[in-house]
Tab-separated table of C-alpha atoms in Angstrom:
chain	number	residue	atom	x	y	z
A	1	UNK	CA	52.982	14.990	67.293
A	2	UNK	CA	50.600	14.109	70.234
A	3	UNK	CA	50.304	10.541	71.461
A	4	UNK	CA	47.165	9.637	73.254
A	5	UNK	CA	49.340	8.107	76.068
A	6	UNK	CA	50.567	11.817	76.919
A	7	UNK	CA	49.523	13.089	80.581
A	8	UNK	CA	46.066	15.190	80.258
A	9	UNK	CA	46.014	18.546	81.391
A	10	UNK	CA	42.586	19.900	82.013
A	11	UNK	CA	42.194	23.706	81.085
A	12	UNK	CA	39.263	24.366	83.155
A	13	UNK	CA	40.296	26.110	86.818
A	14	UNK	CA	38.819	29.319	85.431
A	15	UNK	CA	35.454	28.217	84.210
A	16	UNK	CA	34.732	25.891	86.925
A	17	UNK	CA	35.705	28.843	89.504
A	18	UNK	CA	33.117	30.687	88.123
A	19	UNK	CA	30.440	28.128	87.832
A	20	UNK	CA	31.312	27.352	91.914
A	21	UNK	CA	30.717	31.273	92.308
A	22	UNK	CA	27.589	31.815	90.440
A	23	UNK	CA	25.717	29.222	92.991
A	24	UNK	CA	25.080	27.988	96.033
A	25	UNK	CA	26.650	24.796	97.713
A	26	UNK	CA	24.148	23.008	98.633
A	27	UNK	CA	23.411	19.487	96.567
A	28	UNK	CA	21.559	19.870	93.295
A	29	UNK	CA	21.045	16.244	93.013
A	30	UNK	CA	18.710	15.676	95.947
A	31	UNK	CA	14.619	15.458	95.468
A	32	UNK	CA	14.080	18.862	95.607
A	33	UNK	CA	10.680	20.235	96.764
A	34	UNK	CA	7.969	20.138	94.017
A	35	UNK	CA	7.148	23.270	92.447
A	36	UNK	CA	4.850	25.296	93.571
A	37	UNK	CA	0.895	24.942	92.407
A	38	UNK	CA	-0.012	22.659	89.773
A	39	UNK	CA	2.492	20.063	88.168
A	40	UNK	CA	2.671	17.521	85.768
A	41	UNK	CA	4.820	14.308	84.888
A	42	UNK	CA	7.492	14.484	82.472
A	43	UNK	CA	8.898	11.599	81.085
A	44	UNK	CA	12.575	11.601	80.059
A	45	UNK	CA	14.229	8.315	78.405
A	46	UNK	CA	17.591	8.997	77.705
A	47	UNK	CA	19.583	7.118	75.119
A	48	UNK	CA	23.264	6.843	73.943
A	49	UNK	CA	22.796	7.527	69.963
A	50	UNK	CA	23.802	4.747	67.410
A	51	UNK	CA	24.369	2.256	70.750
A	52	UNK	CA	24.348	-1.142	69.569
A	53	UNK	CA	21.461	-3.143	69.533
A	54	UNK	CA	22.225	-4.992	72.635
A	55	UNK	CA	23.321	-3.615	75.580
A	56	UNK	CA	26.397	-6.052	75.933
A	57	UNK	CA	27.601	-5.104	72.543
A	58	UNK	CA	28.464	-1.399	73.709
A	59	UNK	CA	31.633	-1.176	75.059
A	60	UNK	CA	31.755	0.475	78.579
A	61	UNK	CA	33.415	3.440	77.641
A	62	UNK	CA	30.471	4.091	75.148
A	63	UNK	CA	28.078	3.818	78.257
A	64	UNK	CA	26.441	6.294	81.205
A	65	UNK	CA	28.625	5.695	84.079
A	66	UNK	CA	26.590	9.010	85.376
A	67	UNK	CA	23.896	11.137	84.058
A	68	UNK	CA	22.568	14.463	85.122
A	69	UNK	CA	19.242	15.934	83.564
A	70	UNK	CA	19.271	19.579	84.204
A	71	UNK	CA	15.803	21.072	83.287
A	72	UNK	CA	15.461	24.655	83.066
A	73	UNK	CA	12.192	26.910	83.370
A	74	UNK	CA	12.183	29.755	80.138
A	75	UNK	CA	13.712	32.289	82.300
A	76	UNK	CA	16.781	30.197	82.739
A	77	UNK	CA	16.484	28.958	86.652
A	78	UNK	CA	17.072	25.765	87.711
A	79	UNK	CA	13.815	23.520	88.066
A	80	UNK	CA	15.641	20.027	88.582
A	81	UNK	CA	19.258	19.173	88.899
A	82	UNK	CA	19.209	15.483	89.026
A	83	UNK	CA	22.561	13.519	89.225
A	84	UNK	CA	22.228	9.698	88.708
A	85	UNK	CA	25.639	7.346	89.313
A	86	UNK	CA	25.073	4.020	88.081
A	87	UNK	CA	28.472	2.789	89.625
A	88	UNK	CA	29.403	-0.577	87.782
A	89	UNK	CA	25.848	-1.073	86.313
A	90	UNK	CA	26.962	0.975	83.287
A	91	UNK	CA	23.682	1.910	81.202
A	92	UNK	CA	22.944	2.524	77.303
A	93	UNK	CA	19.516	3.897	78.347
A	94	UNK	CA	17.631	5.039	81.296
A	95	UNK	CA	14.226	6.861	82.413
A	96	UNK	CA	13.217	9.327	84.647
A	97	UNK	CA	9.998	10.848	85.640
A	98	UNK	CA	10.018	14.355	87.347
A	99	UNK	CA	7.726	16.220	88.295
A	100	UNK	CA	7.526	19.961	86.586
A	101	UNK	CA	5.377	22.955	86.058
A	102	UNK	CA	2.991	23.044	82.917
A	103	UNK	CA	2.773	25.186	79.990
A	104	UNK	CA	6.621	26.222	79.932
A	105	UNK	CA	9.218	25.601	77.353
A	106	UNK	CA	11.813	23.862	79.168
A	107	UNK	CA	15.423	23.663	78.438
A	108	UNK	CA	16.721	20.200	78.861
A	109	UNK	CA	20.471	19.728	79.354
A	110	UNK	CA	22.100	16.125	79.336
A	111	UNK	CA	25.462	15.101	80.518
A	112	UNK	CA	27.066	11.740	80.980
A	113	UNK	CA	30.171	10.726	82.369
A	114	UNK	CA	30.580	14.301	83.490
A	115	UNK	CA	33.708	13.066	85.978
A	116	UNK	CA	35.708	12.223	82.731
A	117	UNK	CA	35.678	15.966	82.083
A	118	UNK	CA	37.236	17.146	85.515
A	119	UNK	CA	37.565	16.252	88.940
A	120	UNK	CA	36.273	19.506	90.172
A	121	UNK	CA	33.163	19.513	87.483
A	122	UNK	CA	30.779	17.246	89.700
A	123	UNK	CA	30.961	19.955	92.518
A	124	UNK	CA	30.624	23.003	90.186
A	125	UNK	CA	27.369	21.343	88.319
A	126	UNK	CA	25.819	20.447	92.214
A	127	UNK	CA	25.863	23.776	93.132
A	128	UNK	CA	22.923	24.789	90.672
A	129	UNK	CA	20.124	23.846	92.810
A	130	UNK	CA	16.279	24.817	92.379
A	131	UNK	CA	16.190	28.367	91.433
A	132	UNK	CA	19.611	29.081	90.817
A	133	UNK	CA	20.492	31.388	87.194
A	134	UNK	CA	23.710	31.132	85.049
A	135	UNK	CA	23.722	27.203	84.330
A	136	UNK	CA	23.369	26.984	80.587
A	137	UNK	CA	25.861	30.637	80.119
A	138	UNK	CA	28.610	28.705	82.129
A	139	UNK	CA	28.246	24.878	80.997
A	140	UNK	CA	27.805	26.236	77.251
A	141	UNK	CA	31.490	27.315	76.647
A	142	UNK	CA	33.227	25.007	78.841
A	143	UNK	CA	35.843	22.983	77.159
A	144	UNK	CA	37.948	20.106	78.448
A	145	UNK	CA	40.966	17.629	76.968
A	146	UNK	CA	39.708	14.386	76.334
A	147	UNK	CA	40.851	11.518	77.944
A	148	UNK	CA	40.566	8.216	76.416
A	149	UNK	CA	41.220	6.032	79.701
A	150	UNK	CA	38.039	7.391	80.837
A	151	UNK	CA	33.948	6.813	79.809
A	152	UNK	CA	33.500	9.009	77.107
A	153	UNK	CA	31.770	12.487	77.750
A	154	UNK	CA	28.089	12.464	76.436
A	155	UNK	CA	26.136	15.494	76.150
A	156	UNK	CA	23.013	16.780	74.181
A	157	UNK	CA	19.884	19.610	74.409
A	158	UNK	CA	16.729	20.013	73.763
A	159	UNK	CA	13.465	22.145	74.107
A	160	UNK	CA	10.626	20.751	75.149
A	161	UNK	CA	6.956	22.619	75.731
A	162	UNK	CA	4.953	21.291	78.296
A	163	UNK	CA	1.543	21.269	78.232
A	164	UNK	CA	-1.399	20.407	80.627
A	165	UNK	CA	-1.006	16.832	80.912
A	166	UNK	CA	1.741	14.474	81.725
A	167	UNK	CA	4.126	13.607	78.813
A	168	UNK	CA	7.306	11.754	78.042
A	169	UNK	CA	10.067	12.206	75.988
A	170	UNK	CA	12.810	10.173	74.384
A	171	UNK	CA	16.409	12.196	74.308
A	172	UNK	CA	19.736	10.937	72.486
A	173	UNK	CA	23.051	11.507	74.446
A	174	UNK	CA	25.753	12.476	71.355
A	175	UNK	CA	29.548	11.528	72.565
A	176	UNK	CA	31.706	14.651	72.164
A	177	UNK	CA	34.273	12.866	70.293
A	178	UNK	CA	34.663	10.972	67.216
A	179	UNK	CA	35.351	7.201	66.969
A	180	UNK	CA	37.928	5.504	64.364
A	181	UNK	CA	37.637	1.736	63.378
A	182	UNK	CA	40.611	0.508	60.795
A	183	UNK	CA	40.125	-2.598	59.162
A	184	UNK	CA	42.950	-4.493	57.583
A	185	UNK	CA	42.929	-7.182	54.705
A	186	UNK	CA	46.510	-8.202	53.892
A	187	UNK	CA	47.099	-9.394	50.109
A	188	UNK	CA	51.031	-9.617	50.759
A	189	UNK	CA	52.386	-12.900	50.909
A	190	UNK	CA	54.050	-12.128	54.557
A	191	UNK	CA	52.707	-11.176	57.635
A	192	UNK	CA	52.556	-7.198	58.227
A	193	UNK	CA	53.011	-5.445	61.845
A	194	UNK	CA	50.971	-2.162	62.211
A	195	UNK	CA	53.383	0.185	64.237
A	196	UNK	CA	51.067	3.023	64.739
A	197	UNK	CA	48.208	5.015	62.760
A	198	UNK	CA	48.485	9.079	63.073
A	199	UNK	CA	45.588	11.211	61.882
A	200	UNK	CA	45.974	14.944	60.916
A	201	UNK	CA	44.748	18.303	62.083
A	202	UNK	CA	42.804	16.923	65.604
A	203	UNK	CA	41.905	19.762	68.065
A	204	UNK	CA	43.584	19.735	71.378
A	205	UNK	CA	40.440	20.457	73.209
A	206	UNK	CA	36.539	19.804	72.959
A	207	UNK	CA	33.347	21.673	74.152
A	208	UNK	CA	31.340	19.767	76.276
A	209	UNK	CA	28.025	20.748	74.598
A	210	UNK	CA	27.702	20.864	71.002
A	211	UNK	CA	28.367	24.328	68.922
A	212	UNK	CA	26.207	23.480	65.681
A	213	UNK	CA	24.909	26.650	64.299
A	214	UNK	CA	21.772	25.785	62.504
A	215	UNK	CA	19.102	23.670	65.129
A	216	UNK	CA	18.064	21.581	61.933
A	217	UNK	CA	19.073	19.314	59.132
A	218	UNK	CA	17.361	18.023	55.876
A	219	UNK	CA	16.164	14.494	55.719
A	220	UNK	CA	14.246	12.437	52.700
A	221	UNK	CA	13.728	8.930	53.383
A	222	UNK	CA	13.449	8.127	49.706
A	223	UNK	CA	13.264	9.983	46.495
A	224	UNK	CA	9.378	9.651	46.763
A	225	UNK	CA	9.161	10.950	50.575
A	226	UNK	CA	8.912	14.503	51.563
A	227	UNK	CA	11.476	16.446	52.671
A	228	UNK	CA	11.778	16.631	56.219
A	229	UNK	CA	13.102	19.464	58.359
A	230	UNK	CA	14.589	17.475	61.830
A	231	UNK	CA	16.192	18.750	64.768
A	232	UNK	CA	20.055	18.097	64.305
A	233	UNK	CA	20.269	15.078	67.428
A	234	UNK	CA	17.093	13.644	65.645
A	235	UNK	CA	18.667	13.780	62.030
A	236	UNK	CA	21.659	12.185	63.425
A	237	UNK	CA	19.523	9.294	65.063
A	238	UNK	CA	17.932	8.747	61.367
A	239	UNK	CA	21.551	8.697	59.909
A	240	UNK	CA	22.957	6.333	62.652
A	241	UNK	CA	19.758	3.733	62.178
A	242	UNK	CA	20.359	3.719	58.663
A	243	UNK	CA	24.605	3.342	58.956
A	244	UNK	CA	23.682	-0.101	60.874
A	245	UNK	CA	21.335	-1.669	57.879
A	246	UNK	CA	23.859	-0.641	55.782
A	247	UNK	CA	27.191	-0.568	57.635
A	248	UNK	CA	29.474	-0.544	54.218
A	249	UNK	CA	27.722	1.959	52.452
A	250	UNK	CA	30.495	4.299	51.639
A	251	UNK	CA	27.810	6.996	49.613
A	252	UNK	CA	25.510	7.433	52.265
A	253	UNK	CA	27.205	10.229	53.933
A	254	UNK	CA	27.150	12.250	50.538
A	255	UNK	CA	23.621	11.032	50.371
A	256	UNK	CA	22.699	12.499	53.505
A	257	UNK	CA	24.522	15.409	54.028
A	258	UNK	CA	27.505	16.764	56.327
A	259	UNK	CA	27.344	18.812	59.884
A	260	UNK	CA	29.667	21.462	58.457
A	261	UNK	CA	28.336	24.395	60.582
A	262	UNK	CA	30.240	24.293	63.910
A	263	UNK	CA	32.533	25.731	66.288
A	264	UNK	CA	35.218	23.808	67.950
A	265	UNK	CA	37.268	25.820	70.636
A	266	UNK	CA	40.242	28.418	69.377
A	267	UNK	CA	42.746	25.826	70.135
A	268	UNK	CA	45.362	24.199	68.055
A	269	UNK	CA	44.874	21.273	65.335
A	270	UNK	CA	47.877	18.628	65.534
A	271	UNK	CA	48.508	15.534	64.346
A	272	UNK	CA	47.499	12.882	66.884
A	273	UNK	CA	49.438	9.183	66.969
A	274	UNK	CA	47.983	6.119	67.984
A	275	UNK	CA	50.591	3.174	68.887
A	276	UNK	CA	49.438	-0.390	67.978
A	277	UNK	CA	49.626	-3.163	70.515
A	278	UNK	CA	52.613	-4.996	70.368
A	279	UNK	CA	51.049	-8.066	69.344
A	280	UNK	CA	49.160	-6.388	66.447
A	281	UNK	CA	49.968	-8.299	62.956
A	282	UNK	CA	48.039	-9.148	59.955
A	283	UNK	CA	48.737	-12.650	58.958
A	284	UNK	CA	49.928	-13.063	55.181
A	285	UNK	CA	47.952	-14.407	52.175
A	286	UNK	CA	47.479	-18.050	52.395
A	287	UNK	CA	45.622	-20.578	49.610
A	288	UNK	CA	42.903	-22.900	50.841
A	289	UNK	CA	42.526	-25.781	48.603
A	290	UNK	CA	43.513	-23.526	45.492
A	291	UNK	CA	41.137	-20.510	46.906
A	292	UNK	CA	43.186	-16.920	48.515
A	293	UNK	CA	42.531	-15.966	52.046
A	294	UNK	CA	43.938	-12.857	52.693
A	295	UNK	CA	44.970	-12.105	56.625
A	296	UNK	CA	42.760	-9.899	58.053
A	297	UNK	CA	42.486	-8.075	61.542
A	298	UNK	CA	40.728	-4.882	63.213
A	299	UNK	CA	42.625	-2.379	65.210
A	300	UNK	CA	41.654	-1.490	68.430
A	301	UNK	CA	38.829	1.188	68.023
A	302	UNK	CA	40.073	4.843	69.272
A	303	UNK	CA	38.117	8.283	69.863
A	304	UNK	CA	39.575	11.630	69.163
A	305	UNK	CA	38.013	14.912	69.633
A	306	UNK	CA	35.558	16.869	67.659
A	307	UNK	CA	37.748	18.996	64.890
A	308	UNK	CA	37.730	21.329	61.952
A	309	UNK	CA	40.427	21.528	59.260
A	310	UNK	CA	38.689	23.309	56.523
A	311	UNK	CA	39.788	22.713	53.182
A	312	UNK	CA	39.499	26.254	52.196
A	313	UNK	CA	41.639	29.188	53.871
A	314	UNK	CA	38.600	31.589	54.139
A	315	UNK	CA	35.775	31.237	55.681
A	316	UNK	CA	34.554	29.580	58.966
A	317	UNK	CA	32.779	26.636	57.674
A	318	UNK	CA	32.764	24.364	54.795
A	319	UNK	CA	34.364	21.273	53.549
A	320	UNK	CA	37.297	19.565	56.127
A	321	UNK	CA	40.385	17.161	54.801
A	322	UNK	CA	42.222	14.972	56.964
A	323	UNK	CA	45.258	13.060	56.685
A	324	UNK	CA	46.152	9.579	57.842
A	325	UNK	CA	49.974	8.289	58.126
A	326	UNK	CA	50.374	4.488	58.756
A	327	UNK	CA	53.659	2.960	60.011
A	328	UNK	CA	54.080	-0.435	59.267
A	329	UNK	CA	56.758	-2.991	59.628
A	330	UNK	CA	56.915	-5.987	56.786
A	331	UNK	CA	57.917	-9.907	56.648
A	332	UNK	CA	60.969	-8.377	55.748
A	333	UNK	CA	61.685	-6.327	58.575
A	334	UNK	CA	61.648	-3.325	56.864
A	335	UNK	CA	59.476	-0.596	58.192
A	336	UNK	CA	57.573	1.798	55.598
A	337	UNK	CA	55.368	4.883	55.987
A	338	UNK	CA	52.220	5.547	54.070
A	339	UNK	CA	50.565	9.010	54.029
A	340	UNK	CA	47.134	8.907	52.760
A	341	UNK	CA	43.954	11.432	52.691
A	342	UNK	CA	40.931	9.931	54.054
A	343	UNK	CA	39.230	10.256	50.429
A	344	UNK	CA	35.328	10.685	51.501
A	345	UNK	CA	35.610	12.143	55.266
A	346	UNK	CA	34.619	15.653	54.953
A	347	UNK	CA	33.590	16.732	58.340
A	348	UNK	CA	34.603	15.357	61.691
A	349	UNK	CA	31.884	16.444	63.724
A	350	UNK	CA	31.202	14.707	67.132
A	351	UNK	CA	29.635	11.219	66.978
A	352	UNK	CA	30.825	10.157	63.733
A	353	UNK	CA	32.286	6.707	63.676
A	354	UNK	CA	34.655	6.613	61.011
A	355	UNK	CA	35.480	3.045	59.420
A	356	UNK	CA	38.723	2.736	57.483
A	357	UNK	CA	39.089	-0.332	55.232
A	358	UNK	CA	42.980	-0.645	54.180
A	359	UNK	CA	44.017	-3.208	51.650
A	360	UNK	CA	47.783	-3.964	52.132
A	361	UNK	CA	48.923	-5.066	48.523
A	362	UNK	CA	52.545	-6.352	47.380
A	363	UNK	CA	52.956	-2.720	46.211
A	364	UNK	CA	51.302	-0.185	48.207
A	365	UNK	CA	47.894	0.157	50.154
A	366	UNK	CA	44.315	1.051	49.210
A	367	UNK	CA	42.629	2.811	51.806
A	368	UNK	CA	38.526	3.277	51.642
A	369	UNK	CA	36.375	5.630	53.984
A	370	UNK	CA	33.142	5.184	55.278
A	371	UNK	CA	31.677	7.754	57.782
A	372	UNK	CA	28.864	7.183	59.667
A	373	UNK	CA	29.112	3.603	59.664
A	374	UNK	CA	27.934	1.663	62.410
A	375	UNK	CA	29.995	-1.219	62.220
A	376	UNK	CA	29.236	-4.497	62.008
A	377	UNK	CA	31.904	-6.655	61.986
A	378	UNK	CA	32.185	-9.907	59.605
A	379	UNK	CA	32.891	-13.223	60.825
A	380	UNK	CA	36.178	-12.952	58.665
A	381	UNK	CA	37.457	-10.287	60.728
A	382	UNK	CA	37.534	-12.966	64.028
A	383	UNK	CA	35.580	-10.742	66.210
């Protein structure tokens, strides 16, 4: 069993070596000479997908500490490679205007918090200056081990057709990991201390860039609305917006569908255990003027790598399954362990926010899972 506090070892030496050998060593983030010939302005607004309504509500680990914007010509050569370091003023949204060649289908690569992937990655990516080839091939299959102590790497990929006039686009960064929030309600007469939470079948490594197979997903806003074919990141945005309006809707994921057609690195899947803070306790049930008041608490949210634990033994894609193991100590100082399936979690694709509601009863526990939830913590949870 692997804990999040274990030492992180990045297995990137060979890939980074290829990056450095295949490009020149001058800075790619400097203000490049405008493309030869006539140009148009391309405005790029980059936003963290599913960020809170106000920037102050978004944890720093989910903001952009740095952002790299890479624009490629149709032949794969670099047109722009711009790196922005926000320092301590971390951002959830950023706009940049670039002078680009018109009438081309551009590939746009966005990478936030690259230093959380490897200390060597920045220099490797800087080497891709204007005109260089091979950026997409080198970055596309790059994998890393998630370091939960650093800002979360976030990426996305878009294709944009420029025309004869200036244009503006809005893009969304997708977190490379899945977020878990556990909300406890204690209906027991005594306080309970949570010792740890383990999640089964988690991949050891993640791809930096998403490896979704089909580029689109279908979406129907209402029963009367026409069926739309959306780029999968735009589909994620629509589902995220809907979950913010209905944060406790357990059926939303099944209605909207699951992203099942994606690949993860060929690495082992293991159980990951997250230790609780030393003082994490859920108060017992009390009565206020005869009205029962259960104790409530929210476990510190944590991220786990995008994973793929298939139910069926055959096939590469399909519904998945995961299990939770909860270890706790009750008011009698007895340690108890519960192992439960995540009954409503059929995929652990990147950027999924899984809210788990756990009710502690006198005889056992009840677990309810709300995938895709953008959690709005109610006042009774005290946060």
